[in-house]
Structures are given as structure tokens and as C-alpha cells.
Amino acid sequence: MPMEFYTVSYKDLIMVGIAILVGLIVGSEREYHNKTAGLRTLMLVSVGSCIFTMLSIKIGIANPDRLAANIVTGIGFLGAGAIFKDENKIAGLTTACTIWITAALGMCVGSEHIYLGILGSFIVLFVLIGVSYIERSIDSFNRCVIYIITTTYTPDVASTFRKRFKENGMEPHAEIQRKTGNNITVHWRVLGKKKAHKAFQQLLLNDSSIIDLQF
């Protein structure tokens, strides 16, 4: 039985090119900020999603969504790899969401919803760049910082630091307390203005009674 080859149309090439453009628009912002998923990653996510969607339409005549439906599952693994947790916070959530939405934009292009894909890429760019200014403005009025303070144990050490936080206009919450020998380590989740945090951090850095400090 002779092997049959299918030619690639100009329309297919144009859609792949637009998918590259979509990945370029979104990925440029991530690359500028040195994120885990940068320019190349998001371009490949966009193009891959576009091609999978095109193939799903071409070879899945009876069930055209059988390949495209699995893109979401596959992207979930990529997104999970971008999320990590250190001692104080969880990072990478925005990058994981960007991978997810870039795949959706690639699917838009692959299913010939070109304008939706291009419009969506600029909306994503606006959210990543424009909304960050609003986020920083809100953060300056109400920032949450985790302080991990190790000092010599005394019965009133927690209440002393709680009082110090409040005197500097912040709202402290002691979440974890761990005593080792003569020392005690307290994890504080503290809410307050950005300026208040900066001023208080300087006080803590100059406090000779503090053995170890992380924030």
C-alpha cells in the first residue's frame, strides 16, 4: 500500500507563524524579568499547542477534540514544574499561570480563532506589566512579610517582639515557635506598610540580641 503524504498549506504556515508571535509577545515580558519560563519556553508552548490543535482537527474528523483536550493535562505538568516553595513563600505561580494561558492562546490560533489569540496575548501582557503597578501600590499599604527570628529564650520573648511590631504600626501573628537549647525561633507573619517593614527590618539588623534573622 503506497504511503500517502499530506502537504502543508500556506494557511497552516501562517497559523504557526502567528502562534510564534503570540509566544513572543507573552514570553518577552517573562524573559525581561528573568523568570523560569522565558521567551523560548513560551514560544514553544504556544507553537506546540497550536500544532496539536491543528492535528486534532485534521486527523480527528469524528472526534476533533481528542488531541486538543489533552493539551491542558500536559500543560499542567509544565506549570507544576515552575512552582517551588522555599522557607518563607511559594513562588512561580504567576509563571505557571502564564504557561497555562499561553497554551490556551496557541489553541486559539490552531483552531483558527486568530483575533482571539492575538487579543488574548496583549491582554496577558497588560496583566503582567500594567497590573503589577497596581499590585505594588496596594503592597505598599499592606504588605505581608514572614520574619524568622532566633534569639535567647526568655518567658516573655514572644510578647516582647509582638509589642515591638505593634509599636512600629504592624500587625504580627506568631505561627511557629521552636525552642532549641537556650534559643527560641519564632516565625512571624506580619502585616504592615512597606515603609514600616523597611524601618523595622533595619532595627532588627542592628539588634545584638538576635542570633539569626530571616525575612
Short mmCIF file of C-alpha atoms in Angstrom, two decimals:
data_model
loop_
_atom_site.label_atom_id
_atom_site.label_comp_id
_atom_site.label_asym_id
_atom_site.label_seq_id
_atom_site.Cartn_x
_atom_site.Cartn_y
_atom_site.Cartn_z
CA MET A 1 0.00 0.00 0.00
CA PRO A 2 1.64 3.28 -1.05
CA MET A 3 2.43 5.82 1.66
CA GLU A 4 0.38 8.98 1.40
CA PHE A 5 1.87 12.34 2.24
CA TYR A 6 -0.09 15.44 3.12
CA THR A 7 1.16 18.82 2.02
CA VAL A 8 1.40 21.80 4.34
CA SER A 9 -0.72 24.71 3.16
CA TYR A 10 0.17 28.39 3.40
CA LYS A 11 -2.68 28.71 5.85
CA ASP A 12 -1.00 26.21 8.18
CA LEU A 13 2.29 28.09 7.98
CA ILE A 14 0.56 31.38 8.73
CA MET A 15 -1.12 29.92 11.82
CA VAL A 16 2.18 28.52 13.10
CA GLY A 17 3.78 31.93 12.46
CA ILE A 18 1.04 33.69 14.43
CA ALA A 19 1.48 31.18 17.27
CA ILE A 20 5.19 32.08 17.33
CA LEU A 21 4.23 35.76 17.51
CA VAL A 22 1.82 35.11 20.38
CA GLY A 23 4.51 33.26 22.32
CA LEU A 24 6.95 36.08 21.55
CA ILE A 25 4.58 38.75 22.89
CA VAL A 26 3.95 36.96 26.18
CA GLY A 27 7.41 35.46 26.57
CA SER A 28 9.23 38.77 26.13
CA GLU A 29 7.88 40.04 29.46
CA ARG A 30 8.82 36.84 31.28
CA GLU A 31 12.30 36.86 29.74
CA TYR A 32 12.82 40.52 30.71
CA HIS A 33 12.12 39.65 34.34
CA ASN A 34 14.36 36.52 34.20
CA LYS A 35 11.56 34.11 35.03
CA THR A 36 11.84 30.32 34.90
CA ALA A 37 9.68 30.08 31.78
CA GLY A 38 11.14 32.68 29.44
CA LEU A 39 10.93 33.58 25.78
CA ARG A 40 11.86 30.24 24.22
CA THR A 41 9.70 28.21 26.61
CA LEU A 42 6.53 30.21 25.99
CA MET A 43 7.10 30.34 22.23
CA LEU A 44 7.39 26.53 22.21
CA VAL A 45 4.28 26.19 24.40
CA SER A 46 2.30 28.41 22.04
CA VAL A 47 3.52 26.68 18.86
CA GLY A 48 3.12 23.20 20.35
CA SER A 49 -0.45 23.90 21.44
CA CYS A 50 -1.23 25.36 18.01
CA ILE A 51 0.16 22.33 16.15
CA PHE A 52 -1.58 19.83 18.42
CA THR A 53 -4.88 21.66 17.89
CA MET A 54 -4.37 21.71 14.12
CA LEU A 55 -3.57 18.00 14.10
CA SER A 56 -6.58 17.27 16.26
CA ILE A 57 -8.82 18.98 13.70
CA LYS A 58 -7.13 17.34 10.70
CA ILE A 59 -6.91 13.72 11.89
CA GLY A 60 -9.78 13.58 14.37
CA ILE A 61 -12.64 14.03 11.91
CA ALA A 62 -15.16 12.12 14.03
CA ASN A 63 -13.83 13.47 17.32
CA PRO A 64 -11.78 16.61 16.62
CA ASP A 65 -11.11 17.41 20.26
CA ARG A 66 -9.40 14.14 21.21
CA LEU A 67 -5.84 15.50 20.92
CA ALA A 68 -6.54 19.11 21.86
CA ALA A 69 -8.28 18.09 25.08
CA ASN A 70 -5.07 16.54 26.38
CA ILE A 71 -3.08 19.74 25.94
CA VAL A 72 -4.49 21.07 29.21
CA THR A 73 -3.31 17.95 31.05
CA GLY A 74 0.17 18.16 29.56
CA ILE A 75 0.49 21.85 30.35
CA GLY A 76 -0.40 21.07 33.95
CA PHE A 77 2.88 19.16 34.33
CA LEU A 78 4.88 22.07 32.93
CA GLY A 79 3.14 24.53 35.20
CA ALA A 80 3.74 22.37 38.28
CA GLY A 81 7.45 22.34 37.48
CA ALA A 82 7.55 26.13 37.61
CA ILE A 83 6.14 26.29 41.17
CA PHE A 84 8.52 25.93 44.09
CA LYS A 85 8.46 26.60 47.83
CA ASP A 86 11.24 27.98 49.97
CA GLU A 87 11.18 28.56 53.72
CA ASN A 88 9.17 31.77 53.55
CA LYS A 89 6.92 31.67 50.48
CA ILE A 90 5.61 29.88 47.41
CA ALA A 91 6.97 31.23 44.12
CA GLY A 92 6.32 30.59 40.45
CA LEU A 93 2.51 30.73 40.50
CA THR A 94 2.37 33.62 38.01
CA THR A 95 4.82 31.84 35.69
CA ALA A 96 2.74 28.64 35.89
CA CYS A 97 -0.42 30.61 35.03
CA THR A 98 1.40 32.26 32.13
CA ILE A 99 2.35 28.85 30.71
CA TRP A 100 -1.27 27.76 31.04
CA ILE A 101 -2.74 30.83 29.31
CA THR A 102 -0.09 30.73 26.57
CA ALA A 103 -1.19 27.19 25.74
CA ALA A 104 -4.79 28.44 25.53
CA LEU A 105 -3.70 31.22 23.14
CA GLY A 106 -1.86 28.69 20.97
CA MET A 107 -5.02 26.59 20.85
CA CYS A 108 -6.98 29.68 19.77
CA VAL A 109 -4.63 30.15 16.82
CA GLY A 110 -4.63 26.44 15.95
CA SER A 111 -8.43 26.38 15.87
CA GLU A 112 -8.41 29.47 13.57
CA HIS A 113 -9.62 31.92 16.21
CA ILE A 114 -6.75 34.20 15.23
CA TYR A 115 -8.08 37.50 16.54
CA LEU A 116 -8.93 35.96 19.90
CA GLY A 117 -5.41 34.57 20.21
CA ILE A 118 -3.71 37.88 19.35
CA LEU A 119 -6.09 39.92 21.53
CA GLY A 120 -5.57 37.48 24.39
CA SER A 121 -1.78 37.80 24.15
CA PHE A 122 -1.96 41.57 24.57
CA ILE A 123 -4.39 41.17 27.47
CA VAL A 124 -1.92 38.81 29.15
CA LEU A 125 0.88 41.31 28.53
CA PHE A 126 -1.22 44.07 30.10
CA VAL A 127 -1.93 41.94 33.16
CA LEU A 128 1.75 41.05 33.61
CA ILE A 129 3.01 44.62 33.15
CA GLY A 130 0.18 47.05 33.83
CA VAL A 131 -1.45 45.34 36.79
CA SER A 132 1.93 44.90 38.51
CA TYR A 133 1.97 48.68 39.14
CA ILE A 134 -1.42 48.44 40.86
CA GLU A 135 -0.17 45.42 42.80
CA ARG A 136 2.89 47.31 44.03
CA SER A 137 0.72 50.26 45.03
CA ILE A 138 -1.53 48.01 47.13
CA ASP A 139 1.52 46.23 48.51
CA SER A 140 3.00 49.50 49.78
CA PHE A 141 -0.06 49.98 52.01
CA ASN A 142 -0.50 46.40 53.20
CA ARG A 143 2.48 44.06 52.78
CA CYS A 144 2.75 40.62 54.36
CA VAL A 145 6.29 39.63 55.37
CA ILE A 146 7.44 36.44 57.09
CA TYR A 147 10.05 37.09 59.80
CA ILE A 148 12.03 34.17 61.24
CA ILE A 149 13.74 35.42 64.39
CA THR A 150 16.07 33.38 66.59
CA THR A 151 17.04 34.79 69.97
CA THR A 152 17.90 33.68 73.51
CA TYR A 153 14.87 32.17 75.22
CA THR A 154 13.04 34.11 77.90
CA PRO A 155 9.45 33.52 79.04
CA ASP A 156 8.27 36.85 77.58
CA VAL A 157 10.31 36.88 74.35
CA ALA A 158 7.27 36.40 72.09
CA SER A 159 5.23 39.11 73.78
CA THR A 160 8.23 41.46 73.63
CA PHE A 161 8.57 41.11 69.86
CA ARG A 162 4.80 41.31 69.43
CA LYS A 163 4.84 44.63 71.27
CA ARG A 164 7.74 45.89 69.14
CA PHE A 165 5.91 45.05 65.93
CA LYS A 166 2.78 46.85 67.09
CA GLU A 167 4.74 49.90 68.23
CA ASN A 168 6.02 50.21 64.66
CA GLY A 169 2.49 50.14 63.20
CA MET A 170 2.35 46.48 62.15
CA GLU A 171 0.07 43.56 62.96
CA PRO A 172 2.04 40.42 63.96
CA HIS A 173 0.89 36.78 64.08
CA ALA A 174 3.21 34.16 65.60
CA GLU A 175 2.74 30.98 63.55
CA ILE A 176 5.58 28.65 64.60
CA GLN A 177 7.68 28.59 67.76
CA ARG A 178 10.63 26.22 68.09
CA LYS A 179 12.94 26.03 71.12
CA THR A 180 16.44 24.58 70.76
CA GLY A 181 18.60 24.59 73.87
CA ASN A 182 18.67 28.13 75.22
CA ASN A 183 17.43 29.62 71.96
CA ILE A 184 13.95 30.06 70.53
CA THR A 185 12.97 30.58 66.89
CA VAL A 186 9.67 32.27 66.12
CA HIS A 187 8.06 32.54 62.67
CA TRP A 188 6.07 35.74 62.45
CA ARG A 189 3.58 36.64 59.71
CA VAL A 190 3.43 40.41 59.86
CA LEU A 191 1.12 42.82 58.04
CA GLY A 192 2.02 46.46 57.61
CA LYS A 193 3.06 49.26 55.30
CA LYS A 194 6.13 48.84 53.16
CA LYS A 195 7.88 51.77 54.85
CA ALA A 196 7.15 50.34 58.29
CA HIS A 197 8.67 46.99 57.31
CA LYS A 198 11.83 48.61 55.96
CA ALA A 199 12.32 50.71 59.08
CA PHE A 200 11.71 47.77 61.40
CA GLN A 201 13.99 45.46 59.42
CA GLN A 202 16.83 47.92 59.96
CA LEU A 203 16.12 47.90 63.69
CA LEU A 204 16.23 44.10 63.75
CA LEU A 205 19.50 44.01 61.81
CA ASN A 206 21.07 46.30 64.42
CA ASP A 207 19.68 44.31 67.37
CA SER A 208 22.57 42.43 69.01
CA SER A 209 20.20 40.14 70.93
CA ILE A 210 19.03 38.48 67.69
CA ILE A 211 21.08 35.38 66.86
CA ASP A 212 19.58 34.66 63.44
CA LEU A 213 17.19 36.68 61.26
CA GLN A 214 15.38 35.89 58.01
CA PHE A 215 12.73 37.93 56.20
#
